[in-house]
């Protein structure tokens, strides 16, 4: 199959059309396909959290954990109180066996979500 054609398909359409396509791929559990669409979209609109967060989730679900980690760290650098990104970063680090690194992110995510330990 022609690689140029494949790349063109994933990059085809307006940003809104690609966002919709990425969500369809994600909902169909084609996480690698979603990531291919989202990578270009994130490059085009790096300031938007939604596409980058979905890209991180697609990477996570397709076991591209280092890539997921990089995207989540970028989100947190831009918005330190983005609790879902903190939660996902903690889970991504756990999945890599990096439990000590994960713990603070999971605690912050819980606090930001209003989940405090009962005493």
Backbone as CSV, one residue per row, in Angstrom:
resi,resn,N_x,N_y,N_z,CA_x,CA_y,CA_z,C_x,C_y,C_z
1,UNK,0.837,-1.182,0.000,0.000,0.000,0.000,0.880,1.244,0.000
2,UNK,0.475,2.262,-0.667,1.232,3.499,-0.796,1.188,4.293,0.511
3,UNK,2.344,4.514,1.133,2.435,5.221,2.394,1.974,6.667,2.258
4,UNK,2.274,7.315,1.148,1.849,8.691,0.928,0.330,8.783,0.982
5,UNK,-0.341,7.829,0.369,-1.801,7.806,0.389,-2.313,7.655,1.820
6,UNK,-1.695,6.742,2.582,-2.117,6.528,3.959,-1.987,7.807,4.778
7,UNK,-0.850,8.456,4.681,-0.620,9.686,5.421,-1.607,10.757,4.997
8,UNK,-1.857,10.866,3.711,-2.802,11.863,3.211,-4.184,11.634,3.802
9,UNK,-4.626,10.393,3.887,-5.940,10.101,4.452,-6.040,10.610,5.884
10,UNK,-5.038,10.370,6.682,-5.082,10.778,8.084,-5.002,12.290,8.240
11,UNK,-4.380,12.970,7.305,-4.223,14.422,7.372,-5.285,15.177,6.587
12,UNK,-6.183,14.472,5.935,-7.159,15.072,5.027,-8.273,15.784,5.800
13,UNK,-8.730,16.921,5.263,-9.883,17.626,5.814,-9.495,18.758,6.736
14,UNK,-10.530,19.443,7.192,-10.327,20.555,8.118,-9.959,20.016,9.492
15,UNK,-9.528,20.902,10.357,-9.198,20.493,11.729,-10.419,19.866,12.406
16,UNK,-11.588,20.443,12.195,-12.819,19.908,12.799,-13.135,18.515,12.264
17,UNK,-12.942,18.319,10.966,-13.196,16.999,10.363,-12.199,15.958,10.894
18,UNK,-10.956,16.359,11.038,-9.945,15.431,11.560,-10.206,15.099,13.030
19,UNK,-10.668,16.089,13.795,-11.021,15.863,15.201,-12.140,14.821,15.290
20,UNK,-13.154,14.989,14.457,-14.264,14.030,14.422,-13.772,12.645,14.006
21,UNK,-12.921,12.581,12.990,-12.371,11.311,12.517,-11.559,10.641,13.632
22,UNK,-10.763,11.420,14.328,-9.952,10.871,15.418,-10.844,10.288,16.513
23,UNK,-11.915,10.990,16.841,-12.841,10.488,17.856,-13.506,9.193,17.400
24,UNK,-13.835,9.106,16.117,-14.432,7.876,15.581,-13.451,6.710,15.686
25,UNK,-12.199,6.943,15.306,-11.176,5.905,15.437,-11.045,5.479,16.900
26,UNK,-10.986,6.460,17.787,-10.823,6.173,19.213,-12.010,5.360,19.731
27,UNK,-13.220,5.803,19.405,-14.434,5.102,19.852,-14.501,3.679,19.302
28,UNK,-13.918,3.467,18.121,-13.873,2.128,17.515,-12.688,1.308,18.047
29,UNK,-11.975,1.869,19.007,-10.804,1.241,19.626,-9.648,1.030,18.656
30,UNK,-9.621,1.849,17.604,-8.469,1.867,16.699,-7.572,2.999,17.196
31,UNK,-6.878,2.716,18.297,-6.088,3.745,18.963,-4.902,4.205,18.134
32,UNK,-4.290,3.294,17.390,-3.173,3.684,16.523,-3.671,4.597,15.407
33,UNK,-4.827,4.308,14.834,-5.416,5.172,13.807,-5.757,6.538,14.364
34,UNK,-6.337,6.559,15.562,-6.657,7.838,16.218,-5.386,8.648,16.443
35,UNK,-4.332,7.979,16.886,-3.067,8.668,17.147,-2.490,9.268,15.865
36,UNK,-2.619,8.550,14.752,-2.099,9.073,13.473,-2.810,10.361,13.081
37,UNK,-4.111,10.403,13.282,-4.871,11.621,12.960,-4.519,12.724,13.948
38,UNK,-4.494,12.382,15.215,-4.299,13.379,16.264,-2.895,13.976,16.273
39,UNK,-1.888,13.198,15.914,-0.516,13.723,15.917,-0.408,14.944,15.006
40,UNK,-0.993,14.853,13.818,-0.978,15.995,12.908,-1.805,17.151,13.431
41,UNK,-2.927,16.839,14.033,-3.805,17.881,14.574,-3.130,18.620,15.726
42,UNK,-2.474,17.879,16.609,-1.768,18.492,17.736,-0.627,19.379,17.243
43,UNK,0.036,18.938,16.196,1.108,19.749,15.611,0.550,21.072,15.077
44,UNK,-0.654,20.999,14.517,-1.297,22.180,13.934,-1.846,23.130,14.998
45,UNK,-2.411,22.578,16.080,-3.005,23.398,17.147,-2.452,22.959,18.509
46,UNK,-1.157,23.204,18.742,-0.505,22.689,19.950,-1.058,23.270,21.255
47,UNK,-1.715,24.409,21.169,-2.225,25.056,22.374,-3.536,24.442,22.874
48,UNK,-4.186,23.630,22.076,-5.468,23.051,22.475,-5.257,21.764,23.277
49,UNK,-5.869,21.715,24.436,-5.704,20.580,25.345,-6.465,19.346,24.863
50,UNK,-7.668,19.503,24.326,-8.501,18.366,23.945,-7.827,17.387,23.002
51,UNK,-7.326,17.844,21.860,-6.657,16.914,20.949,-5.414,16.274,21.554
52,UNK,-4.647,17.031,22.314,-3.423,16.490,22.914,-3.768,15.431,23.974
53,UNK,-4.821,15.678,24.740,-5.233,14.710,25.755,-5.755,13.428,25.105
54,UNK,-6.520,13.563,24.037,-6.998,12.370,23.340,-5.827,11.628,22.686
55,UNK,-4.844,12.370,22.190,-3.641,11.742,21.632,-2.925,10.945,22.718
56,UNK,-2.778,11.530,23.890,-2.129,10.826,25.001,-2.895,9.554,25.351
57,UNK,-4.215,9.641,25.380,-5.041,8.469,25.674,-4.889,7.404,24.582
58,UNK,-4.829,7.831,23.325,-4.643,6.885,22.217,-3.289,6.194,22.340
59,UNK,-2.257,6.969,22.662,-0.937,6.373,22.871,-0.976,5.380,24.039
60,UNK,-1.623,5.765,25.131,-1.721,4.898,26.308,-2.384,3.565,25.937
61,UNK,-3.518,3.649,25.267,-4.270,2.437,24.929,-3.584,1.585,23.863
62,UNK,-2.685,2.184,23.085,-1.947,1.403,22.083,-0.545,1.054,22.593
63,UNK,-0.352,1.174,23.901,0.889,0.800,24.592,2.113,1.586,24.123
64,UNK,1.886,2.808,23.665,2.992,3.716,23.326,3.188,4.633,24.535
65,UNK,3.661,4.041,25.618,3.642,4.706,26.912,4.578,5.901,27.005
66,UNK,5.738,5.823,26.392,6.669,6.971,26.423,6.055,8.170,25.690
67,UNK,5.391,7.899,24.577,4.732,8.980,23.842,3.578,9.555,24.653
68,UNK,2.807,8.694,25.300,1.709,9.158,26.158,2.266,10.046,27.266
69,UNK,3.328,9.591,27.888,3.964,10.349,28.963,4.396,11.737,28.481
70,UNK,5.017,11.797,27.317,5.487,13.081,26.785,4.324,14.042,26.555
71,UNK,3.235,13.550,25.986,2.078,14.415,25.733,1.450,14.882,27.036
72,UNK,1.335,13.982,28.004,0.740,14.341,29.291,1.607,15.350,30.036
73,UNK,2.909,15.184,29.969,3.800,16.158,30.619,3.676,17.542,29.964
74,UNK,3.472,17.560,28.654,3.279,18.838,27.949,1.978,19.499,28.412
75,UNK,0.929,18.740,28.551,-0.346,19.292,29.026,-0.178,19.878,30.421
76,UNK,0.473,19.126,31.304,0.657,19.572,32.682,1.565,20.799,32.751
77,UNK,2.548,20.864,31.885,3.420,22.050,31.847,2.608,23.294,31.485
78,UNK,1.632,23.139,30.604,0.786,24.259,30.181,-0.326,24.550,31.185
79,UNK,-0.821,23.488,31.851,-1.955,23.619,32.759,-1.765,22.666,33.934
80,UNK,-1.042,23.098,34.967,-0.709,22.215,36.087,-1.916,21.660,36.855
81,UNK,-3.088,22.278,36.706,-4.266,21.806,37.430,-5.212,20.983,36.551
82,UNK,-4.734,20.510,35.410,-5.531,19.624,34.543,-5.538,18.245,35.200
83,UNK,-6.580,17.980,35.992,-6.567,16.784,36.839,-6.584,15.482,36.048
84,UNK,-7.279,15.432,34.906,-7.319,14.180,34.149,-5.941,13.858,33.560
85,UNK,-5.217,14.877,33.127,-3.853,14.653,32.621,-2.957,14.129,33.741
86,UNK,-3.141,14.663,34.953,-2.370,14.165,36.112,-2.697,12.698,36.378
87,UNK,-3.988,12.373,36.354,-4.409,10.995,36.582,-3.818,10.069,35.523
88,UNK,-3.936,10.466,34.259,-3.405,9.645,33.167,-1.888,9.505,33.249
89,UNK,-1.194,10.581,33.637,0.258,10.501,33.781,0.611,9.510,34.886
90,UNK,-0.102,9.585,35.995,0.139,8.635,37.079,-0.070,7.200,36.621
91,UNK,-1.146,6.961,35.903,-1.432,5.604,35.415,-0.408,5.150,34.373
92,UNK,0.018,6.086,33.535,1.030,5.761,32.519,2.343,5.376,33.182
93,UNK,2.731,6.125,34.196,3.962,5.814,34.924,3.836,4.483,35.658
94,UNK,2.672,4.225,36.256,2.446,2.938,36.928,2.594,1.782,35.942
95,UNK,2.014,1.949,34.775,2.043,0.887,33.768,3.471,0.589,33.306
96,UNK,4.355,1.584,33.464,5.767,1.394,33.138,6.552,0.887,34.349
97,UNK,5.862,0.625,35.450,6.525,0.149,36.659,7.205,1.244,37.453
98,UNK,6.861,2.483,37.188,7.496,3.638,37.838,6.550,4.189,38.914
99,UNK,6.265,3.355,39.921,5.249,3.641,40.925,5.587,4.850,41.800
100,UNK,6.848,5.002,42.158,7.222,6.153,42.994,7.000,7.465,42.251
101,UNK,7.304,7.499,40.974,7.070,8.707,40.163,5.577,8.958,39.979
102,UNK,4.800,7.889,39.916,3.362,7.997,39.682,2.629,8.571,40.884
103,UNK,3.050,8.203,42.083,2.315,8.534,43.307,1.964,10.012,43.454
104,UNK,2.907,10.943,43.298,2.527,12.351,43.479,1.483,12.829,42.465
105,UNK,1.576,12.338,41.246,0.610,12.745,40.220,-0.780,12.224,40.555
106,UNK,-0.843,11.000,41.062,-2.139,10.426,41.441,-2.730,11.153,42.646
107,UNK,-1.878,11.537,43.605,-2.364,12.301,44.768,-2.886,13.666,44.331
108,UNK,-2.137,14.351,43.459,-2.576,15.667,42.970,-3.880,15.537,42.205
109,UNK,-3.993,14.515,41.357,-5.225,14.291,40.583,-6.409,14.095,41.518
110,UNK,-6.228,13.315,42.564,-7.309,13.088,43.530,-7.701,14.382,44.221
111,UNK,-6.703,15.148,44.632,-6.991,16.417,45.308,-7.722,17.386,44.378
112,UNK,-7.277,17.475,43.136,-7.924,18.374,42.171,-9.342,17.941,41.872
113,UNK,-9.607,16.642,41.946,-10.956,16.118,41.691,-11.826,16.214,42.946
114,UNK,-11.237,16.616,44.081,-11.989,16.739,45.311,-12.104,15.442,46.087
115,UNK,-11.279,14.466,45.748,-11.284,13.176,46.453,-10.232,13.213,47.549
116,UNK,-10.690,13.479,48.770,-9.770,13.542,49.892,-9.970,12.322,50.776
117,UNK,-8.890,11.805,51.367,-9.023,10.640,52.242,-9.915,10.956,53.441
118,UNK,-10.746,9.998,53.816,-11.602,10.156,54.999,-10.802,9.843,56.243
119,UNK,-10.918,10.705,57.248,-10.179,10.459,58.487,-11.127,10.199,59.605
